[in-house]
CSV table of C-alpha atoms in Angstrom, one decimal:
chain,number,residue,atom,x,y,z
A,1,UNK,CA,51.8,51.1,-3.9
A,2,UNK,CA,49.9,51.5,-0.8
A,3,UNK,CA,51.4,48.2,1.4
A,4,UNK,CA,49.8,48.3,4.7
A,5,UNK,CA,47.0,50.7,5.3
A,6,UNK,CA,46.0,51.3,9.0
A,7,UNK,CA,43.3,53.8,10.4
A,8,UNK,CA,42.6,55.7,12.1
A,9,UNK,CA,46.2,57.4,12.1
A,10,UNK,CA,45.2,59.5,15.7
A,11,UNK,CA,42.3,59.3,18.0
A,12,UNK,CA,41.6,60.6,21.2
A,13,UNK,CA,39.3,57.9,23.5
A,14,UNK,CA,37.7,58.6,26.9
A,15,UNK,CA,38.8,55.9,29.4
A,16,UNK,CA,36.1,53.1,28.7
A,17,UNK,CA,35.5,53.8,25.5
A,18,UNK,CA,35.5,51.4,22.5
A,19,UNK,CA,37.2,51.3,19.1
A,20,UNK,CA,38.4,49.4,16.3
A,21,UNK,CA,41.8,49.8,14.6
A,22,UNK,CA,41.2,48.8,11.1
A,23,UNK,CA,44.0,47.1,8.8
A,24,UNK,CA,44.2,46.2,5.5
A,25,UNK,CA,47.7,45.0,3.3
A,26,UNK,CA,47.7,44.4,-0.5
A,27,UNK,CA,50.9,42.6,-0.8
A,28,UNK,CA,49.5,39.2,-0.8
A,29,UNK,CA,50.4,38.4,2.4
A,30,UNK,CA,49.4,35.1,4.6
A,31,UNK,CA,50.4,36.7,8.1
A,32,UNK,CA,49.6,40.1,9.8
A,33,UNK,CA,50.2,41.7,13.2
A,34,UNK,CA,49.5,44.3,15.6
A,35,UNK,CA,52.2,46.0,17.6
A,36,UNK,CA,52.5,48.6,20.4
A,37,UNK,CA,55.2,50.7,20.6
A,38,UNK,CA,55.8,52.3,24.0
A,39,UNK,CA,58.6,55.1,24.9
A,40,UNK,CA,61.5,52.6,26.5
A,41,UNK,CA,59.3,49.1,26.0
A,42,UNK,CA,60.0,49.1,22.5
A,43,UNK,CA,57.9,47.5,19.7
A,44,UNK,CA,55.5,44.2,21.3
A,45,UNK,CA,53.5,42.0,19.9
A,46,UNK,CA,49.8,42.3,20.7
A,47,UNK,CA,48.5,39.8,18.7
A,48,UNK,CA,49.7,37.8,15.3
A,49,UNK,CA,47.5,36.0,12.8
A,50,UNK,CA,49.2,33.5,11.2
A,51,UNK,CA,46.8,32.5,8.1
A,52,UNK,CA,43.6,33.2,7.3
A,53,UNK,CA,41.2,31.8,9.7
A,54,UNK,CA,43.5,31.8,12.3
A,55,UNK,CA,44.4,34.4,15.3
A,56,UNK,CA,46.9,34.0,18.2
A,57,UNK,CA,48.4,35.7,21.4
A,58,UNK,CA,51.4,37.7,21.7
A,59,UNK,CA,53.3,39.1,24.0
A,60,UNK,CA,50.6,41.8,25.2
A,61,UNK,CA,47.4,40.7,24.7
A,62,UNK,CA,45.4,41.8,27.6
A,63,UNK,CA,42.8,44.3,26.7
A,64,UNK,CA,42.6,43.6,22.9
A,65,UNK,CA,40.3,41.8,20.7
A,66,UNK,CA,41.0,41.2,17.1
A,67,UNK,CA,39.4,39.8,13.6
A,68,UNK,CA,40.9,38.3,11.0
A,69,UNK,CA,38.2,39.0,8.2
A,70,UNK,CA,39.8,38.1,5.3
A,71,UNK,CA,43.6,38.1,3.8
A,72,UNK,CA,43.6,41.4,3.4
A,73,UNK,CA,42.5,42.7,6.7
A,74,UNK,CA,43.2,42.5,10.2
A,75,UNK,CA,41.3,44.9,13.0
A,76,UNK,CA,42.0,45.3,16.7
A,77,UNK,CA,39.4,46.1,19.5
A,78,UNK,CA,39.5,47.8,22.7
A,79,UNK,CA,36.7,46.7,24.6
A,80,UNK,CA,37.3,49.3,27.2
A,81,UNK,CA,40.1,51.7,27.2
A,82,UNK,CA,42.4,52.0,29.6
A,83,UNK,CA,44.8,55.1,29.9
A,84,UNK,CA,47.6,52.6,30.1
A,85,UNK,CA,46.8,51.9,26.1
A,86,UNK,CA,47.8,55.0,25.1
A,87,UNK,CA,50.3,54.0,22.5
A,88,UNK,CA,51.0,53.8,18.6
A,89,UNK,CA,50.2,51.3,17.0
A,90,UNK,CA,51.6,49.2,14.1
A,91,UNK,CA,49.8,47.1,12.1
A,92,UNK,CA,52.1,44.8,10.4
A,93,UNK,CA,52.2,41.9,7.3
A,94,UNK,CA,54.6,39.3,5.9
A,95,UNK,CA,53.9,36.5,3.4
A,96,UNK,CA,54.1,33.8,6.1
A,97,UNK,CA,55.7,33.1,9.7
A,98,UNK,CA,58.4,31.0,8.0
A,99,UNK,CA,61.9,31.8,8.1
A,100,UNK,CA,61.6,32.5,4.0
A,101,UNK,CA,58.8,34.7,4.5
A,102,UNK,CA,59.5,36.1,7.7
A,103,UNK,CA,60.3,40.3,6.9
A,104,UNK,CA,57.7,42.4,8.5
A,105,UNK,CA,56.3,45.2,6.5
A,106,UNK,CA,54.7,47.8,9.0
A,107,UNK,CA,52.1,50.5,8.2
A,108,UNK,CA,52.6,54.2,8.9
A,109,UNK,CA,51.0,53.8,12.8
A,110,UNK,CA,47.6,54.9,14.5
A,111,UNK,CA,48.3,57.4,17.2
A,112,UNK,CA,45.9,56.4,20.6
A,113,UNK,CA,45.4,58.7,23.8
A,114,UNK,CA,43.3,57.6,26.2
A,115,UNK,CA,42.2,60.0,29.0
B,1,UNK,CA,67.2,40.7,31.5
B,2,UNK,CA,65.6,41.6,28.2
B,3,UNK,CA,65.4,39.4,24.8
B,4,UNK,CA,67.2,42.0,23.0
B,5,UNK,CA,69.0,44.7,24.2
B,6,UNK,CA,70.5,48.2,23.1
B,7,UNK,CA,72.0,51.3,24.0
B,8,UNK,CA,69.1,53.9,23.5
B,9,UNK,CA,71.8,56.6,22.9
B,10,UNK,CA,72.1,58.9,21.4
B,11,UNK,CA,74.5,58.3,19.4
B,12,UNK,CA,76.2,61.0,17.6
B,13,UNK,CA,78.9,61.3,14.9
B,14,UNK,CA,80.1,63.8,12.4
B,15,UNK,CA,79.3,63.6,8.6
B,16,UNK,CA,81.5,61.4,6.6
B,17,UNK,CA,82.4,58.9,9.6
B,18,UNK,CA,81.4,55.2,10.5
B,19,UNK,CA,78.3,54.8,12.9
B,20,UNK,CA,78.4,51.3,14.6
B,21,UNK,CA,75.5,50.4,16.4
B,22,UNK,CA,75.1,47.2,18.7
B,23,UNK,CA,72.8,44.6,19.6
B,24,UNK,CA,72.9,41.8,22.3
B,25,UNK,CA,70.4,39.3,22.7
B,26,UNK,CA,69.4,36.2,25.0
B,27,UNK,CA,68.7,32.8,23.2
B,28,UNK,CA,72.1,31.0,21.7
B,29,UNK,CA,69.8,29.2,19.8
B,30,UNK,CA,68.4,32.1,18.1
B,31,UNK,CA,68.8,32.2,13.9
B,32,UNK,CA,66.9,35.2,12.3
B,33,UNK,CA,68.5,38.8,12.8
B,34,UNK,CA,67.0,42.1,11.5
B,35,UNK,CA,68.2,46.0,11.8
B,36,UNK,CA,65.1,48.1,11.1
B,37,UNK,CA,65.4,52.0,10.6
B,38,UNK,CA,62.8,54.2,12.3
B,39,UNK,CA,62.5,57.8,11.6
B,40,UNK,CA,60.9,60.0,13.9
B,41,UNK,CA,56.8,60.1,13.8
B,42,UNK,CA,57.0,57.5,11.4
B,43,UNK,CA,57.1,53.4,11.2
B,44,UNK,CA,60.1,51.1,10.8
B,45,UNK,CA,61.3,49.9,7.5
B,46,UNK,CA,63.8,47.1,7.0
B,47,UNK,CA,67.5,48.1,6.6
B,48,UNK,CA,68.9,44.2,6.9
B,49,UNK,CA,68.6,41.2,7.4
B,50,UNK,CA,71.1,38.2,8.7
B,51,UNK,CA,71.1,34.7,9.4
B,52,UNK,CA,74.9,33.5,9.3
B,53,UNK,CA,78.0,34.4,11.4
B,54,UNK,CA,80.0,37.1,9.9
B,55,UNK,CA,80.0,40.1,8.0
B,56,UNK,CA,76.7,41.2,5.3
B,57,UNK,CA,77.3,44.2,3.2
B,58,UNK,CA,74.4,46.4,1.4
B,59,UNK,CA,75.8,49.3,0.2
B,60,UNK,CA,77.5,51.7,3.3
B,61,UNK,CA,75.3,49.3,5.5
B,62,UNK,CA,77.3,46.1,7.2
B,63,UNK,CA,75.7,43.9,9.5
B,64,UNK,CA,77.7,41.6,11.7
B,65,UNK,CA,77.0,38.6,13.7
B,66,UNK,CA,78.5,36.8,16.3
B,67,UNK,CA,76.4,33.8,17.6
B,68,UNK,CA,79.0,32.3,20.4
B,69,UNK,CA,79.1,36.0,21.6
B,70,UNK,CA,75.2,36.9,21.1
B,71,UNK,CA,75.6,39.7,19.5
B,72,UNK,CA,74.5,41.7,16.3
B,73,UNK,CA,76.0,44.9,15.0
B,74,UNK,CA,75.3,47.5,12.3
B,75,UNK,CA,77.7,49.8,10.7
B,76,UNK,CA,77.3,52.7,8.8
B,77,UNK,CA,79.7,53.7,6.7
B,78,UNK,CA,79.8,57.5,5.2
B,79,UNK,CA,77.4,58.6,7.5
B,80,UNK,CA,75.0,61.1,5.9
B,81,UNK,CA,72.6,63.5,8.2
B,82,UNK,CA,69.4,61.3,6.2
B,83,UNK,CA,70.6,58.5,8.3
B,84,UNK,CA,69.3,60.4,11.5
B,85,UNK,CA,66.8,58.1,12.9
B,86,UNK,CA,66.5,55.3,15.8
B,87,UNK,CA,67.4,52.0,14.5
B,88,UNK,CA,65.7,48.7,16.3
B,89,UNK,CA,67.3,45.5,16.6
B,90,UNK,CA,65.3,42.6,15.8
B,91,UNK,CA,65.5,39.2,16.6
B,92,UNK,CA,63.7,35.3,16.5
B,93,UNK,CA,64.1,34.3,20.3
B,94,UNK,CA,64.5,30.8,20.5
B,95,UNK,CA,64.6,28.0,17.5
B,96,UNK,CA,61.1,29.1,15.9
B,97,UNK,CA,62.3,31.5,12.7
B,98,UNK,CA,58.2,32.9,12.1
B,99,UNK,CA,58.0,37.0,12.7
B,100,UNK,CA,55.3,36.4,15.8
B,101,UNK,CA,58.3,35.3,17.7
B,102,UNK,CA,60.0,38.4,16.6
B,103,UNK,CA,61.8,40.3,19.7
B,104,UNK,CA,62.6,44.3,19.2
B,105,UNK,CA,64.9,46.3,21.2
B,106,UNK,CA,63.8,49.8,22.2
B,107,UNK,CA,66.6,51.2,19.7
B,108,UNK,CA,69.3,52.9,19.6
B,109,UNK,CA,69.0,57.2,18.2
B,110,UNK,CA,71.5,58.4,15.9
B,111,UNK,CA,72.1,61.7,14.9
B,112,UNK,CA,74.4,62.7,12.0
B,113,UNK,CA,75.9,66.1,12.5
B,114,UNK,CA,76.6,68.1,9.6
């Protein structure tokens, strides 16, 4: 039963670097999301795709790219690292954005330093 | 001033006694309220969830809200040394109910002593 499945789980990135968190969830689910969870920020919103098809803006987007590139997956790009990216990150799914459908299932997190 | 707010703790209580952890937040108008556990190194899982003033019981877990007050409890009852973790308040700022308007707190730590 593997849910949400998110890699790499920890990776180390010189400052300008590129990568590409990769996502996938087998629930079924309509809506996915990627999260950054900072010591004292809490968990944010990076950026949220609704439906298939469709991508959006959250809370922190600056400094992240990301593809919705089918209804199973979700990936999320950093053009150029930054040592103020160093975070975990969650990669998240629910079956829609709809009150009904609204729990958030998270995967097990992808451990960034960037230096 | 935050969208949702909590004491980061710790928190600590003996084995066997009631754990109450709280949880203010800013929008009246919000409707959609979640308690997620989070144990260390690892990703949050959903304890609760409520929608309606008052009490909701799941087993030793009771979640309580008060919407005139803006405010959202958890209590845990029989605390167990398993139920050392952080737990993160969560909450739909404003009307919209969909999870990308989902707020978090940075979470309260609770630590169980035998």
């Amino acid at each position: 039963n593997a849910g949400v499945t998110q890699t790499p789980k920890f990776q180390v990135l010189k400052t300008g670097q590129s990568m590409t968190l990769q996502c996938a969830q087998d629930m079924n689910h309509n809506s996915m999301y990627w999260y950054r969870q900072d010591p004292g920020m809490g968990l944010r919103l990076i950026y949220y795709s609704a439906s298939e098809g469709t991508t959006d803006k959250g809370e922190v987007p600056n400094g992240y790219n990301v593809s919705r590139l089918n209804k199973r997956e979700f990936s999320l790009r950093l053009e150029s690292a930054a040592p103020s990216q160093t975070s975990v990150y969650f990669c998240a799914s629910s079956l829609s954005t709809g009150q009904s459908g609204n729990t958030i299932y998270f995967g097990e997190g992808s451990w960034l330093t960037v230096v | 001033q935050k969208e949702v707010e909590q004491n980061s703790g710790p928190l600590s209580v003996p084995e066997g006694a009631i754990a109450s952890l709280n949880c203010t937040y800013s929008d009246r108008v919000s409707q959609s309220f979640f308690w997620y556990r989070q144990y260390s190194g690892k990703s949050p899982e959903l304890i609760m969830s409520i929608y309606s003033n008052g009490d909701k019981e799941d087993g030793r877990f009771t979640a309580q809200l008060n919407k005139a007050s803006q405010y959202v409890s958890l209590l845990i009852r029989d605390s167990q040394p398993s139920d050392s973790a952080t737990y993160l308040c969560a909450v739909n700022i404003g009307d919209q109910t969909g999870a990308n308007n989902l707020f978090f707190g940075t979470g309260t730590r609770l630590t169980v002593i035998p």
